[in-house]
Coordinates of C-alpha atoms and ligand atoms in Angstrom, one line a residue:
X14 CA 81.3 125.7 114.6
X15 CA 82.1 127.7 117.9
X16 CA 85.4 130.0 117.2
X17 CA 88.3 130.2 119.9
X18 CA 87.2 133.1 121.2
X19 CA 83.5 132.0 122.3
X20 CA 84.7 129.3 123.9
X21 CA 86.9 131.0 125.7
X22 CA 84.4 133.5 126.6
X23 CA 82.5 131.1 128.8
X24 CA 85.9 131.0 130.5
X25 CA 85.3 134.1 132.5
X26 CA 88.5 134.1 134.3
X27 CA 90.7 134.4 131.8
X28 CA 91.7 137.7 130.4
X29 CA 90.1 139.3 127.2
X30 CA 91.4 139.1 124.8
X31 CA 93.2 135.7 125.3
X32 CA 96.9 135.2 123.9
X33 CA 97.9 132.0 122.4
X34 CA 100.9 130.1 121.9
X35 CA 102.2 129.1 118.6
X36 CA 101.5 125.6 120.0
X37 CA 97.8 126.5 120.9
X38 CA 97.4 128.3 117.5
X39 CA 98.6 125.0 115.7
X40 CA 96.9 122.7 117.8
X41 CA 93.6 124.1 117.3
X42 CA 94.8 125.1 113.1
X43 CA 94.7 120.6 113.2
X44 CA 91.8 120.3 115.2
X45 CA 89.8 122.7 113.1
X46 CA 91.5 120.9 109.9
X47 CA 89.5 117.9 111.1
X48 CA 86.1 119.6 112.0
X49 CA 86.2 121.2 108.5
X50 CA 87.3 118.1 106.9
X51 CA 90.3 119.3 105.3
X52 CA 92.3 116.6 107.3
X53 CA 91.8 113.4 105.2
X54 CA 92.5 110.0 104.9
X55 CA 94.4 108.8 101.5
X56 CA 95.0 105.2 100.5
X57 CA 98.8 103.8 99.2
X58 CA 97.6 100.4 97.5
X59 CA 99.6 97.4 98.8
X60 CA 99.8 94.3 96.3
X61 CA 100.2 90.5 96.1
X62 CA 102.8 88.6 93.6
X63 CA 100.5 88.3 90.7
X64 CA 100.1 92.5 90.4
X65 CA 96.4 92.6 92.0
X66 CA 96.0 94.5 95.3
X67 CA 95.7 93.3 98.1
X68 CA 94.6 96.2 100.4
X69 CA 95.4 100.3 101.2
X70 CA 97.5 101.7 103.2
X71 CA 95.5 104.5 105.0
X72 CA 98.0 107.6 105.2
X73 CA 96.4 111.4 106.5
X74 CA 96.9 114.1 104.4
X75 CA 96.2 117.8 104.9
X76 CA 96.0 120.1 102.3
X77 CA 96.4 123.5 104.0
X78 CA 94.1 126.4 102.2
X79 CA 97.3 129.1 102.8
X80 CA 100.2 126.9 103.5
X81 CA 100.3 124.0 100.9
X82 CA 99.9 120.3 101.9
X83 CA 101.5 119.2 105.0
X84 CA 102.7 116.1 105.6
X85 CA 101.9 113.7 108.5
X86 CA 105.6 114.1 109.6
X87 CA 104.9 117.4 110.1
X88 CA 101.7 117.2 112.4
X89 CA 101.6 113.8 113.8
X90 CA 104.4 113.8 116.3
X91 CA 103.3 117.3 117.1
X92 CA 100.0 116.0 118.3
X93 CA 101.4 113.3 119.9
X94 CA 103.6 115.7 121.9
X95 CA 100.5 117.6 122.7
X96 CA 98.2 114.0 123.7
X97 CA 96.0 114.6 121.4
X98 CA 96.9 111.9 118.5
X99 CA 94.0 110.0 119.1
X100 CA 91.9 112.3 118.0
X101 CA 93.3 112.7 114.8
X102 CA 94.1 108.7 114.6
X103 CA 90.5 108.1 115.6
X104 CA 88.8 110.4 113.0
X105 CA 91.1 109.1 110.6
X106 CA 90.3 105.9 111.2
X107 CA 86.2 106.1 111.6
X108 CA 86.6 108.7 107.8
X109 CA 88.6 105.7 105.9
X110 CA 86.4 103.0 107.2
X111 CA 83.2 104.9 106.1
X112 CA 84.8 105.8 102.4
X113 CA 86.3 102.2 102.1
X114 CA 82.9 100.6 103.2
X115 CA 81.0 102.6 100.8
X116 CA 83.6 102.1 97.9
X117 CA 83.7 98.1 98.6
X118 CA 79.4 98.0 98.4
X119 CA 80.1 99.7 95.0
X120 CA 82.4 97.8 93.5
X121 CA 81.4 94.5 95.4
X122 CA 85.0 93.9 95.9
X123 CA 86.8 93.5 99.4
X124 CA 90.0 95.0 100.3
X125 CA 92.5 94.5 103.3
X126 CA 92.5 98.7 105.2
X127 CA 95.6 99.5 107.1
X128 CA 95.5 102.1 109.7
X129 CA 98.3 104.0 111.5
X130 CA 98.4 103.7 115.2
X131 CA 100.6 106.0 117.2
X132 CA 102.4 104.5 120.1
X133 CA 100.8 107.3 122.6
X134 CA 96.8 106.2 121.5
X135 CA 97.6 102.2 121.5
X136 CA 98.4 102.4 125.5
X137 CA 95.4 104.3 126.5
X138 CA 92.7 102.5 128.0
X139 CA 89.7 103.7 125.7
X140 CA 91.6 102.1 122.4
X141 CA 89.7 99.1 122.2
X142 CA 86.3 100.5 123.0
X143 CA 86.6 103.2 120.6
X144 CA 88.2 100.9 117.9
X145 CA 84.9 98.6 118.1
X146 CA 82.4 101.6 118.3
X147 CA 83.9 102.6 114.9
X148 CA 83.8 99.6 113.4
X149 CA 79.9 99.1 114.3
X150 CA 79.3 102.8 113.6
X151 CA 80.8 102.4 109.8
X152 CA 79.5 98.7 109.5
X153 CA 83.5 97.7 107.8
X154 CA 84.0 94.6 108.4
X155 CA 86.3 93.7 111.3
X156 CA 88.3 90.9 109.3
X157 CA 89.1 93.1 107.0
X158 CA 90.9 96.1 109.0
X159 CA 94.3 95.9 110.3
X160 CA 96.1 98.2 112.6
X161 CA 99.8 99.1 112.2
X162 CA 101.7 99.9 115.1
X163 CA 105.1 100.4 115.1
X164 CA 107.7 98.7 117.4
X165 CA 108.7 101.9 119.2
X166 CA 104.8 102.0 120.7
X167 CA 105.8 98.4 121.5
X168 CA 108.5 99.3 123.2
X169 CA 106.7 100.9 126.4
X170 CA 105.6 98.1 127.6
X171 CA 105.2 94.6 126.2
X172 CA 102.8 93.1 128.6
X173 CA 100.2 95.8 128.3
X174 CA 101.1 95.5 124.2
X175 CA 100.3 92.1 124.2
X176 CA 96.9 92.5 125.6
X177 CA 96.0 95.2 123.5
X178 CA 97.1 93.3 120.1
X179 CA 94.9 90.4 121.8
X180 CA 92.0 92.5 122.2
X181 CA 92.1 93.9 119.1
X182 CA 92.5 90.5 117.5
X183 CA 89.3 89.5 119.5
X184 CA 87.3 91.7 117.5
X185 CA 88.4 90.3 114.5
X186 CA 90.8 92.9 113.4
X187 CA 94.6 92.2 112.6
X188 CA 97.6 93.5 114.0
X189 CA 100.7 94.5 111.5
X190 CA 104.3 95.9 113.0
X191 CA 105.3 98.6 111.1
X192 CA 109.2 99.8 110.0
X193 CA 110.1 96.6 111.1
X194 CA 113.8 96.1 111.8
X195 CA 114.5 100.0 112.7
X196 CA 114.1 99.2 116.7
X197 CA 117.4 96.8 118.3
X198 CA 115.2 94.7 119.9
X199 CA 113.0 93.6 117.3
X200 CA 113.1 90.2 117.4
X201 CA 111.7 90.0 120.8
X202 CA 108.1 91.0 119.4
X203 CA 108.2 88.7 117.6
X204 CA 108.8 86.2 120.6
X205 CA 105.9 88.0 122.3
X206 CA 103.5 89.0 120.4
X207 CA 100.5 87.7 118.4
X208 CA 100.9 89.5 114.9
X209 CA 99.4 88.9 111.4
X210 CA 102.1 90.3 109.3
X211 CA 105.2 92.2 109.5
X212 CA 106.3 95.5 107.3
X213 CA 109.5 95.2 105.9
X214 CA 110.9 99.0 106.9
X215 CA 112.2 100.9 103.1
X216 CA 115.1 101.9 104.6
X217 CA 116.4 98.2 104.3
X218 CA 114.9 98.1 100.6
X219 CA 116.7 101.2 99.1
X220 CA 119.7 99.2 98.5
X221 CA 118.8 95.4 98.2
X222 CA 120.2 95.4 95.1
X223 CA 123.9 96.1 95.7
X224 CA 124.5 96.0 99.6
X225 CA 124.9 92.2 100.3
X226 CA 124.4 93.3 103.9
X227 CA 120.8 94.7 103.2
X228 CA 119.7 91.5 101.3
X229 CA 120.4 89.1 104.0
X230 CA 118.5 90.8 106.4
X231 CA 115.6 91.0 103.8
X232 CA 116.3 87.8 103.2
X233 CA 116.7 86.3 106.8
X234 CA 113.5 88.4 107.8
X235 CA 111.2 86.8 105.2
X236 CA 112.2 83.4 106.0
X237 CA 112.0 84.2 110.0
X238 CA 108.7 85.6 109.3
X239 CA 107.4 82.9 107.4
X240 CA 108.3 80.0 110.0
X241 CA 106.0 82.3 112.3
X242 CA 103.3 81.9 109.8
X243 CA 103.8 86.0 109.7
X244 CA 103.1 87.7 106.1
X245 CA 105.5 89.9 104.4
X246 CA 105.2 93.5 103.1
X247 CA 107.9 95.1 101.4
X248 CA 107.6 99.0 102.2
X249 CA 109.2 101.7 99.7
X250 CA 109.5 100.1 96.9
X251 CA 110.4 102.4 94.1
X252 CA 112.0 100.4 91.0
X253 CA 110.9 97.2 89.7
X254 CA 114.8 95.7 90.0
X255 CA 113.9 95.6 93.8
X256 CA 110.3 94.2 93.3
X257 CA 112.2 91.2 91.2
X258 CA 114.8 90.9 94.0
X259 CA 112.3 90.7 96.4
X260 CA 110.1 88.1 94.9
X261 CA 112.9 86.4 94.5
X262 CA 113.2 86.6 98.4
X263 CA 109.8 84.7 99.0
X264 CA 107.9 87.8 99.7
X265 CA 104.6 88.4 99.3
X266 CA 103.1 91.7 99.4
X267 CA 104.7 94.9 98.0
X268 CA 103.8 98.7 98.7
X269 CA 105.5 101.8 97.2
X270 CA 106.2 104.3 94.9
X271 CA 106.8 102.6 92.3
X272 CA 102.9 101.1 92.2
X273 CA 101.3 104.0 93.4
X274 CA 101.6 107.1 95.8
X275 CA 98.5 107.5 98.1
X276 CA 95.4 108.2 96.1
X277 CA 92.3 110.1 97.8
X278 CA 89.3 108.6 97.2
X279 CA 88.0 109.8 93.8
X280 CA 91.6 109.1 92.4
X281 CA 91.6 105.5 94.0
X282 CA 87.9 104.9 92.7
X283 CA 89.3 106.0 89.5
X284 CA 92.6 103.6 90.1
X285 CA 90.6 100.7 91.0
X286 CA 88.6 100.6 87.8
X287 CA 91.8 99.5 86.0
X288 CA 93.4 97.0 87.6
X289 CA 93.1 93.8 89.1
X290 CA 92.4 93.1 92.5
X291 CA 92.1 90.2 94.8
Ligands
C2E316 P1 104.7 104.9 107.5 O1 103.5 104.4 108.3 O2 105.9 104.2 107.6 O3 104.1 105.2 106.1 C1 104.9 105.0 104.9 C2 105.4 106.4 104.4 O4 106.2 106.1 103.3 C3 104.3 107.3 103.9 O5 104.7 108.6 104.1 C4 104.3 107.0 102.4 O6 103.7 108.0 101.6 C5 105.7 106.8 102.1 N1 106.0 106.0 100.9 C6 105.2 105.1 100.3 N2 105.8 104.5 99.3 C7 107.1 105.1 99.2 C8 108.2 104.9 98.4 O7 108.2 104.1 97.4 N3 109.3 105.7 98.6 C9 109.3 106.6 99.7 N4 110.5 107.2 99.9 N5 108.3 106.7 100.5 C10 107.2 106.0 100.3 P2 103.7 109.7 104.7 O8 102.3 109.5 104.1 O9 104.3 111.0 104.6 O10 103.6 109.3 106.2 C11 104.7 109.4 107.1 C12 104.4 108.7 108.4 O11 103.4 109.4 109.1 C13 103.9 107.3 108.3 O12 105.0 106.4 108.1 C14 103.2 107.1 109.6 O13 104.1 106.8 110.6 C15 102.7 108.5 109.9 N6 101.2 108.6 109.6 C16 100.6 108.8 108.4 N7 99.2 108.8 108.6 C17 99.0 108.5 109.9 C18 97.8 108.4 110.8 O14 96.7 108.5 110.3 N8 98.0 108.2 112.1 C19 99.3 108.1 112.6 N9 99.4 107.9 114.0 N10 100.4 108.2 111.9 C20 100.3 108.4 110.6
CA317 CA1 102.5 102.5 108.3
CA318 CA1 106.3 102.0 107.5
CA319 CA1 107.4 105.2 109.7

């Protein structure tokens, strides 16, 4: 691929050799991450009642050749401070749907793919367009993908939120809210918006089985979803006390540590083998 300094030989104006900032250097650290594949998509299996899964979380990884693997926390907002998240979300996106389509043909078995959405990529006007083009490019199946946006991307503005949920849902895809319950205003998506299911945020999790406090609103946000006809994953969970506390709740779909952490592909082909899905 063309290195920094060719392209910035075409530049002519600039002055040889070119400085960079620390933010330049890390910017174009990620984007060559991605055009080197190094960037990839993992998959944190989310299941139903009955132990089988139900789908993957898709969650980016980076395995740094010098510096170790770096989590999404530690790149993500950066590039979303930068405007250029959708690149990453995008590629992201277009890898998981290619692996999982390929994976799914092999096994002959169909499961539910999540994708992250950042707030910043969701309001731009390409989003739809680009979502489709992936989808025909990788041949996944459009009922089977959901996207995850969180309600802080929801927050910007709920009218122009509400037509890109629709869209999306137009071409078959579903729409999940993500860390549900963390924003104050929460419960006016859900008087807004068209969504498929809603993501229980770990935080209220961690303690459901001593805070009182933290139960009810599991409890009172299960039942609320469920008069919406809205589904029900449980995020984080990480011992099988709150799994039984949860069922007990009426949900329906579970995620977390204490199942699995996300698996790249080889590891999740190697998962998949031994357990029972949908
Ligand atoms: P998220 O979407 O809320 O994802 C859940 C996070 O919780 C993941 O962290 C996951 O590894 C972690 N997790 C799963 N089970 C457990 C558990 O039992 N206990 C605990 N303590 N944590 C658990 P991860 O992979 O580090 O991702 C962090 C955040 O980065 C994600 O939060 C998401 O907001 C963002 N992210 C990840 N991949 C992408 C992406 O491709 N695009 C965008 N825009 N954001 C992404
Ligand atoms: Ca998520
Ligand atoms: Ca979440
Ligand atoms: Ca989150």
């Amino acid at each position: 691929h063309v290195s920094l300094n060719d392209a910035y030989k075409d530049l002519g104006k600039v002055e040889w050799p070119v400085t960079l900032s620390d933010r330049e250097k890390y910017m174009f650290m990620i984007r060559r991450g991605i055009e080197e594949g190094q960037i990839r998509p993992h998959y944190q299996p989310i299941m139903n009642g009955d132990g089988e899964v139900y789908g993957f979380e898709v969650l980016v990884r980076w395995p740094h050749p010098e510096q170790g693997t770096i989590p999404p926390n530690k790149f993500i907002p950066f590039a979303e401070e930068e405007g250029f998240v959708d690149e990453i979300d995008r590629y992201v996106c277009e890898y998981a749907c290619h692996e999982m389509k390929q994976l799914m043909d092999q096994l002959g078995q169909k499961f539910i793919l999540t994708v992250n959405v950042s707030a910043k990529h969701i309001t731009k006007g390409h989003y739809i367009k680009e979502l489709k083009e992936t989808l025909e490019k990788t041949s996944f199946p459009p009922e089977l993908l959901a996207i995850e946006v969180t309600e802080t991307s929801l927050v910007v503005n709920l009218k122009e939120a509400a037509y890109v949920i629709n869209d999306v849902r137009n071409l078959g895809a579903q729409v999940w809210i993500d860390d549900f319950g963390t924003v104050y205003s929460s419960l006016n998506y859900l008087r807004h918006l068209p969504l498929d299911v809603i993501k229980l945020d770990g935080s209220f999790i961690r303690n459901i089985q001593d805070n009182k406090v933290d139960r009810t609103i599991c409890s009172t946000i299960i039942q609320l979803a469920h008069e919406l006809n809205l589904k029900v994953v449980a995020e984080g969970i990480e011992e099988g006390c709150q799994l039984k506390e949860l069922k007990q709740l009426n949900c329906e779909l579970f995620q977390g540590y204490h199942f699995h952490k996300p698996l790249g592909i080889e590891e999740l082909r190697h998962y998949i083998k031994g357990v029972k899905v949908l």
